[in-house]
Amino acid sequence: MSWWKQLRLPLLMLTFANVVFVLGQSILDPNIGKRRFTAFEFPAVVPLPSWQLVATQPLANQIVEQPPIGTVVFPGRQYHYRYQGQPLEINMRYELETDGDVQQSTTKNTAIQFLPNQPAVVMRQQASGFYGLFVYQQRAYLNACINPRGGTTVTPAQFDANRMRYDLQLTRLLPWLLGQQGLRDNRCLWTQMSVPLQQSSPQAAFGILEQAWFDWHQWWQPRFPHL
């Protein structure tokens, strides 16, 4: 145990220095401890290979009171694409302090109501992560949460697993101690893609959605909003 005795004093000194630093910052900076989020606006144009953007408009902001953070604004945007006569609609919402429940977000952001066993969500996993597929009133849907780190998720359990794996890092410890950001980054880009079934089968529609989703996620993942 001689090595521990040699390291104990330097570790104690380092801990004390960090405590003094944080205390000094909290005295000098009145905003310490107040969570701050950088404002984010969805771009009006997002390229999607093979698809032509035909219309886009912002969704109405969702304004939520989340103590102790205060008023939180969830911006959103809707995109309409077309390829060889096939329309594609994409809704996105930037969610802060979420639990990653995509089904709940879908109910909150749309008129879709998930009744027991209807619609039946098909969960699939690819290299990019998890996503859910379902049919509702003659439209096929793909829903997922793009995470700040890690693969996409659908359920709170999947979202929590990402947070435990990617957020609890030593590099995030000091900003957390200073109150600049949470130890867990509970943000999500809620994404919903849909196409009308028309004369196609659900499986054919799911294939269209999946191909568009892979390209969409590939564009958004490195552009996740900064804190």
CSV table of C-alpha atoms in Angstrom, one decimal:
chain,number,residue,atom,x,y,z
A,1,MET,CA,0.0,0.0,0.0
A,2,SER,CA,3.0,2.3,-0.1
A,3,TRP,CA,1.9,3.6,-3.6
A,4,TRP,CA,-1.4,4.7,-2.1
A,5,LYS,CA,0.4,6.6,0.6
A,6,GLN,CA,2.5,8.4,-2.0
A,7,LEU,CA,-0.5,9.3,-4.1
A,8,ARG,CA,-2.8,10.3,-1.2
A,9,LEU,CA,-1.3,13.7,-0.5
A,10,PRO,CA,-1.2,14.8,-4.2
A,11,LEU,CA,-4.9,13.6,-4.6
A,12,LEU,CA,-6.0,15.5,-1.5
A,13,MET,CA,-4.2,18.7,-2.8
A,14,LEU,CA,-5.8,18.3,-6.2
A,15,THR,CA,-9.2,17.9,-4.6
A,16,PHE,CA,-8.7,20.9,-2.4
A,17,ALA,CA,-7.5,23.0,-5.3
A,18,ASN,CA,-10.6,22.1,-7.3
A,19,VAL,CA,-12.9,22.9,-4.4
A,20,VAL,CA,-11.3,26.3,-4.0
A,21,PHE,CA,-11.5,27.0,-7.8
A,22,VAL,CA,-15.2,26.1,-7.9
A,23,LEU,CA,-15.9,28.2,-4.8
A,24,GLY,CA,-14.1,31.2,-6.3
A,25,GLN,CA,-16.0,30.8,-9.6
A,26,SER,CA,-19.3,30.6,-7.7
A,27,ILE,CA,-18.5,33.9,-5.9
A,28,LEU,CA,-17.3,35.8,-9.0
A,29,ASP,CA,-19.9,34.5,-11.5
A,30,PRO,CA,-23.5,35.0,-10.5
A,31,ASN,CA,-24.7,32.7,-13.2
A,32,ILE,CA,-22.9,29.7,-11.8
A,33,GLY,CA,-25.4,26.9,-11.1
A,34,LYS,CA,-27.9,28.2,-13.7
A,35,ARG,CA,-28.3,25.9,-16.6
A,36,ARG,CA,-27.9,27.7,-19.9
A,37,PHE,CA,-28.9,26.3,-23.3
A,38,THR,CA,-27.7,27.8,-26.6
A,39,ALA,CA,-30.6,29.0,-28.7
A,40,PHE,CA,-31.1,26.7,-31.7
A,41,GLU,CA,-32.9,27.2,-35.0
A,42,PHE,CA,-33.5,24.4,-37.5
A,43,PRO,CA,-32.0,25.1,-40.9
A,44,ALA,CA,-34.6,25.9,-43.6
A,45,VAL,CA,-32.8,23.6,-46.1
A,46,VAL,CA,-31.5,20.1,-45.2
A,47,PRO,CA,-30.2,18.1,-48.2
A,48,LEU,CA,-31.6,14.6,-48.6
A,49,PRO,CA,-30.1,12.5,-51.4
A,50,SER,CA,-32.5,11.7,-54.2
A,51,TRP,CA,-35.2,13.8,-52.6
A,52,GLN,CA,-36.3,17.3,-53.6
A,53,LEU,CA,-37.2,19.8,-50.9
A,54,VAL,CA,-40.6,21.3,-51.9
A,55,ALA,CA,-41.6,23.1,-48.7
A,56,THR,CA,-40.5,23.8,-45.2
A,57,GLN,CA,-42.0,25.8,-42.2
A,58,PRO,CA,-41.2,26.1,-38.5
A,59,LEU,CA,-43.5,24.3,-36.1
A,60,ALA,CA,-44.9,26.4,-33.2
A,61,ASN,CA,-42.5,26.5,-30.3
A,62,GLN,CA,-43.4,24.5,-27.3
A,63,ILE,CA,-42.8,26.5,-24.1
A,64,VAL,CA,-42.5,24.5,-20.9
A,65,GLU,CA,-41.6,25.5,-17.3
A,66,GLN,CA,-39.0,23.1,-16.0
A,67,PRO,CA,-37.8,24.0,-12.5
A,68,PRO,CA,-35.1,24.8,-11.5
A,69,ILE,CA,-34.1,25.6,-15.1
A,70,GLY,CA,-37.1,27.9,-15.7
A,71,THR,CA,-38.7,28.5,-19.1
A,72,VAL,CA,-37.6,26.1,-21.8
A,73,VAL,CA,-38.4,26.5,-25.5
A,74,PHE,CA,-38.6,23.5,-27.7
A,75,PRO,CA,-38.3,24.7,-31.3
A,76,GLY,CA,-39.3,22.5,-34.3
A,77,ARG,CA,-39.6,22.4,-38.0
A,78,GLN,CA,-41.4,20.5,-40.7
A,79,TYR,CA,-39.9,19.5,-44.1
A,80,HIS,CA,-41.7,18.2,-47.2
A,81,TYR,CA,-39.7,16.3,-49.9
A,82,ARG,CA,-40.7,14.5,-53.1
A,83,TYR,CA,-39.1,11.9,-55.2
A,84,GLN,CA,-40.7,10.5,-58.4
A,85,GLY,CA,-44.1,11.6,-57.2
A,86,GLN,CA,-43.6,10.1,-53.7
A,87,PRO,CA,-44.1,12.6,-50.9
A,88,LEU,CA,-42.2,12.5,-47.7
A,89,GLU,CA,-42.9,14.5,-44.6
A,90,ILE,CA,-40.4,15.0,-41.8
A,91,ASN,CA,-41.2,16.7,-38.4
A,92,MET,CA,-38.4,17.5,-36.0
A,93,ARG,CA,-38.4,18.9,-32.5
A,94,TYR,CA,-35.4,19.9,-30.3
A,95,GLU,CA,-36.2,18.6,-26.9
A,96,LEU,CA,-34.4,19.6,-23.7
A,97,GLU,CA,-34.4,17.6,-20.4
A,98,THR,CA,-36.3,14.8,-22.0
A,99,ASP,CA,-36.5,11.1,-20.8
A,100,GLY,CA,-36.2,9.9,-24.4
A,101,ASP,CA,-39.7,8.5,-24.6
A,102,VAL,CA,-40.4,8.8,-28.4
A,103,GLN,CA,-43.9,7.5,-28.1
A,104,GLN,CA,-44.8,10.2,-25.5
A,105,SER,CA,-43.2,12.8,-27.7
A,106,THR,CA,-45.2,11.6,-30.7
A,107,THR,CA,-48.4,11.9,-28.7
A,108,LYS,CA,-47.4,15.4,-27.5
A,109,ASN,CA,-46.4,16.7,-31.0
A,110,THR,CA,-49.0,15.1,-33.2
A,111,ALA,CA,-52.6,14.0,-33.2
A,112,ILE,CA,-51.5,10.4,-33.0
A,113,GLN,CA,-52.8,8.6,-30.0
A,114,PHE,CA,-51.2,5.3,-29.0
A,115,LEU,CA,-54.0,3.1,-27.8
A,116,PRO,CA,-53.2,-0.4,-26.4
A,117,ASN,CA,-51.9,-2.5,-29.3
A,118,GLN,CA,-52.8,0.2,-31.8
A,119,PRO,CA,-50.7,1.3,-33.6
A,120,ALA,CA,-48.3,-1.6,-33.2
A,121,VAL,CA,-44.8,-0.2,-33.3
A,122,VAL,CA,-42.1,-2.4,-34.9
A,123,MET,CA,-38.7,-1.8,-33.3
A,124,ARG,CA,-35.7,-2.1,-35.5
A,125,GLN,CA,-32.0,-1.6,-34.9
A,126,GLN,CA,-29.2,-0.8,-37.3
A,127,ALA,CA,-25.7,0.5,-36.9
A,128,SER,CA,-27.1,4.0,-36.3
A,129,GLY,CA,-29.2,2.8,-33.4
A,130,PHE,CA,-32.9,2.1,-32.8
A,131,TYR,CA,-36.0,3.4,-34.5
A,132,GLY,CA,-39.7,2.6,-34.5
A,133,LEU,CA,-42.0,1.9,-37.5
A,134,PHE,CA,-45.8,1.8,-37.5
A,135,VAL,CA,-48.9,2.5,-39.6
A,136,TYR,CA,-51.6,5.0,-38.6
A,137,GLN,CA,-54.6,6.2,-40.6
A,138,GLN,CA,-53.1,5.1,-44.0
A,139,ARG,CA,-49.7,6.6,-43.4
A,140,ALA,CA,-46.5,4.8,-42.5
A,141,TYR,CA,-44.3,6.3,-39.9
A,142,LEU,CA,-40.7,6.1,-38.7
A,143,ASN,CA,-39.9,7.7,-35.3
A,144,ALA,CA,-36.6,8.0,-33.4
A,145,CYS,CA,-34.7,10.3,-31.0
A,146,ILE,CA,-31.3,11.4,-32.3
A,147,ASN,CA,-29.1,11.6,-29.2
A,148,PRO,CA,-26.3,14.1,-28.5
A,149,ARG,CA,-23.9,11.1,-28.2
A,150,GLY,CA,-24.4,7.5,-29.1
A,151,GLY,CA,-26.9,5.8,-31.4
A,152,THR,CA,-30.6,6.8,-31.9
A,153,THR,CA,-33.2,5.6,-29.4
A,154,VAL,CA,-36.9,5.0,-29.1
A,155,THR,CA,-37.5,4.1,-25.4
A,156,PRO,CA,-36.5,5.7,-22.1
A,157,ALA,CA,-34.4,2.6,-21.3
A,158,GLN,CA,-32.4,2.9,-24.5
A,159,PHE,CA,-32.0,6.7,-24.0
A,160,ASP,CA,-30.8,6.1,-20.4
A,161,ALA,CA,-28.3,3.5,-21.5
A,162,ASN,CA,-26.8,6.0,-23.9
A,163,ARG,CA,-26.5,8.6,-21.1
A,164,MET,CA,-24.8,6.2,-18.7
A,165,ARG,CA,-22.4,5.1,-21.4
A,166,TYR,CA,-21.5,8.4,-23.1
A,167,ASP,CA,-22.3,11.2,-20.6
A,168,LEU,CA,-20.6,10.0,-17.4
A,169,GLN,CA,-17.2,11.0,-18.5
A,170,LEU,CA,-14.4,12.8,-16.6
A,171,THR,CA,-14.3,15.6,-19.2
A,172,ARG,CA,-17.8,16.5,-18.2
A,173,LEU,CA,-17.1,16.6,-14.5
A,174,LEU,CA,-15.8,20.2,-14.2
A,175,PRO,CA,-18.5,21.8,-16.3
A,176,TRP,CA,-21.0,20.0,-14.1
A,177,LEU,CA,-19.4,21.2,-10.9
A,178,LEU,CA,-19.5,24.7,-12.2
A,179,GLY,CA,-23.2,24.4,-13.0
A,180,GLN,CA,-22.6,25.0,-16.7
A,181,GLN,CA,-24.2,21.8,-17.8
A,182,GLY,CA,-25.7,18.7,-16.4
A,183,LEU,CA,-23.7,15.6,-15.8
A,184,ARG,CA,-26.3,13.9,-18.1
A,185,ASP,CA,-27.1,15.5,-21.5
A,186,ASN,CA,-30.8,14.9,-21.6
A,187,ARG,CA,-31.4,16.4,-25.1
A,188,CYS,CA,-32.9,14.8,-28.1
A,189,LEU,CA,-33.8,15.6,-31.7
A,190,TRP,CA,-37.2,14.0,-31.9
A,191,THR,CA,-37.7,12.9,-35.5
A,192,GLN,CA,-40.8,11.7,-37.3
A,193,MET,CA,-40.8,10.7,-40.9
A,194,SER,CA,-44.0,9.6,-42.8
A,195,VAL,CA,-45.3,8.7,-46.2
A,196,PRO,CA,-48.8,7.9,-47.4
A,197,LEU,CA,-49.5,4.2,-48.1
A,198,GLN,CA,-51.4,4.9,-51.3
A,199,GLN,CA,-51.2,1.6,-53.2
A,200,SER,CA,-48.1,0.3,-51.5
A,201,SER,CA,-47.8,-2.2,-48.7
A,202,PRO,CA,-46.6,-1.2,-45.2
A,203,GLN,CA,-43.4,-3.1,-45.8
A,204,ALA,CA,-42.7,-1.2,-49.0
A,205,ALA,CA,-43.4,2.1,-47.3
A,206,PHE,CA,-41.1,1.1,-44.4
A,207,GLY,CA,-38.3,0.5,-46.9
A,208,ILE,CA,-38.7,4.0,-48.3
A,209,LEU,CA,-38.7,5.5,-44.8
A,210,GLU,CA,-35.6,3.5,-43.7
A,211,GLN,CA,-33.5,4.5,-46.7
A,212,ALA,CA,-34.4,8.2,-46.2
A,213,TRP,CA,-33.8,7.8,-42.4
A,214,PHE,CA,-30.2,6.5,-42.8
A,215,ASP,CA,-29.3,9.6,-45.0
A,216,TRP,CA,-31.2,12.0,-42.7
A,217,HIS,CA,-29.5,10.7,-39.5
A,218,GLN,CA,-26.1,10.7,-41.2
A,219,TRP,CA,-26.5,14.5,-41.9
A,220,TRP,CA,-27.8,15.4,-38.5
A,221,GLN,CA,-25.6,13.4,-36.1
A,222,PRO,CA,-22.5,15.5,-36.5
A,223,ARG,CA,-24.6,18.7,-36.5
A,224,PHE,CA,-26.4,18.0,-33.1
A,225,PRO,CA,-26.9,21.4,-31.4
A,226,HIS,CA,-24.1,22.6,-29.2
A,227,LEU,CA,-24.8,23.4,-25.6
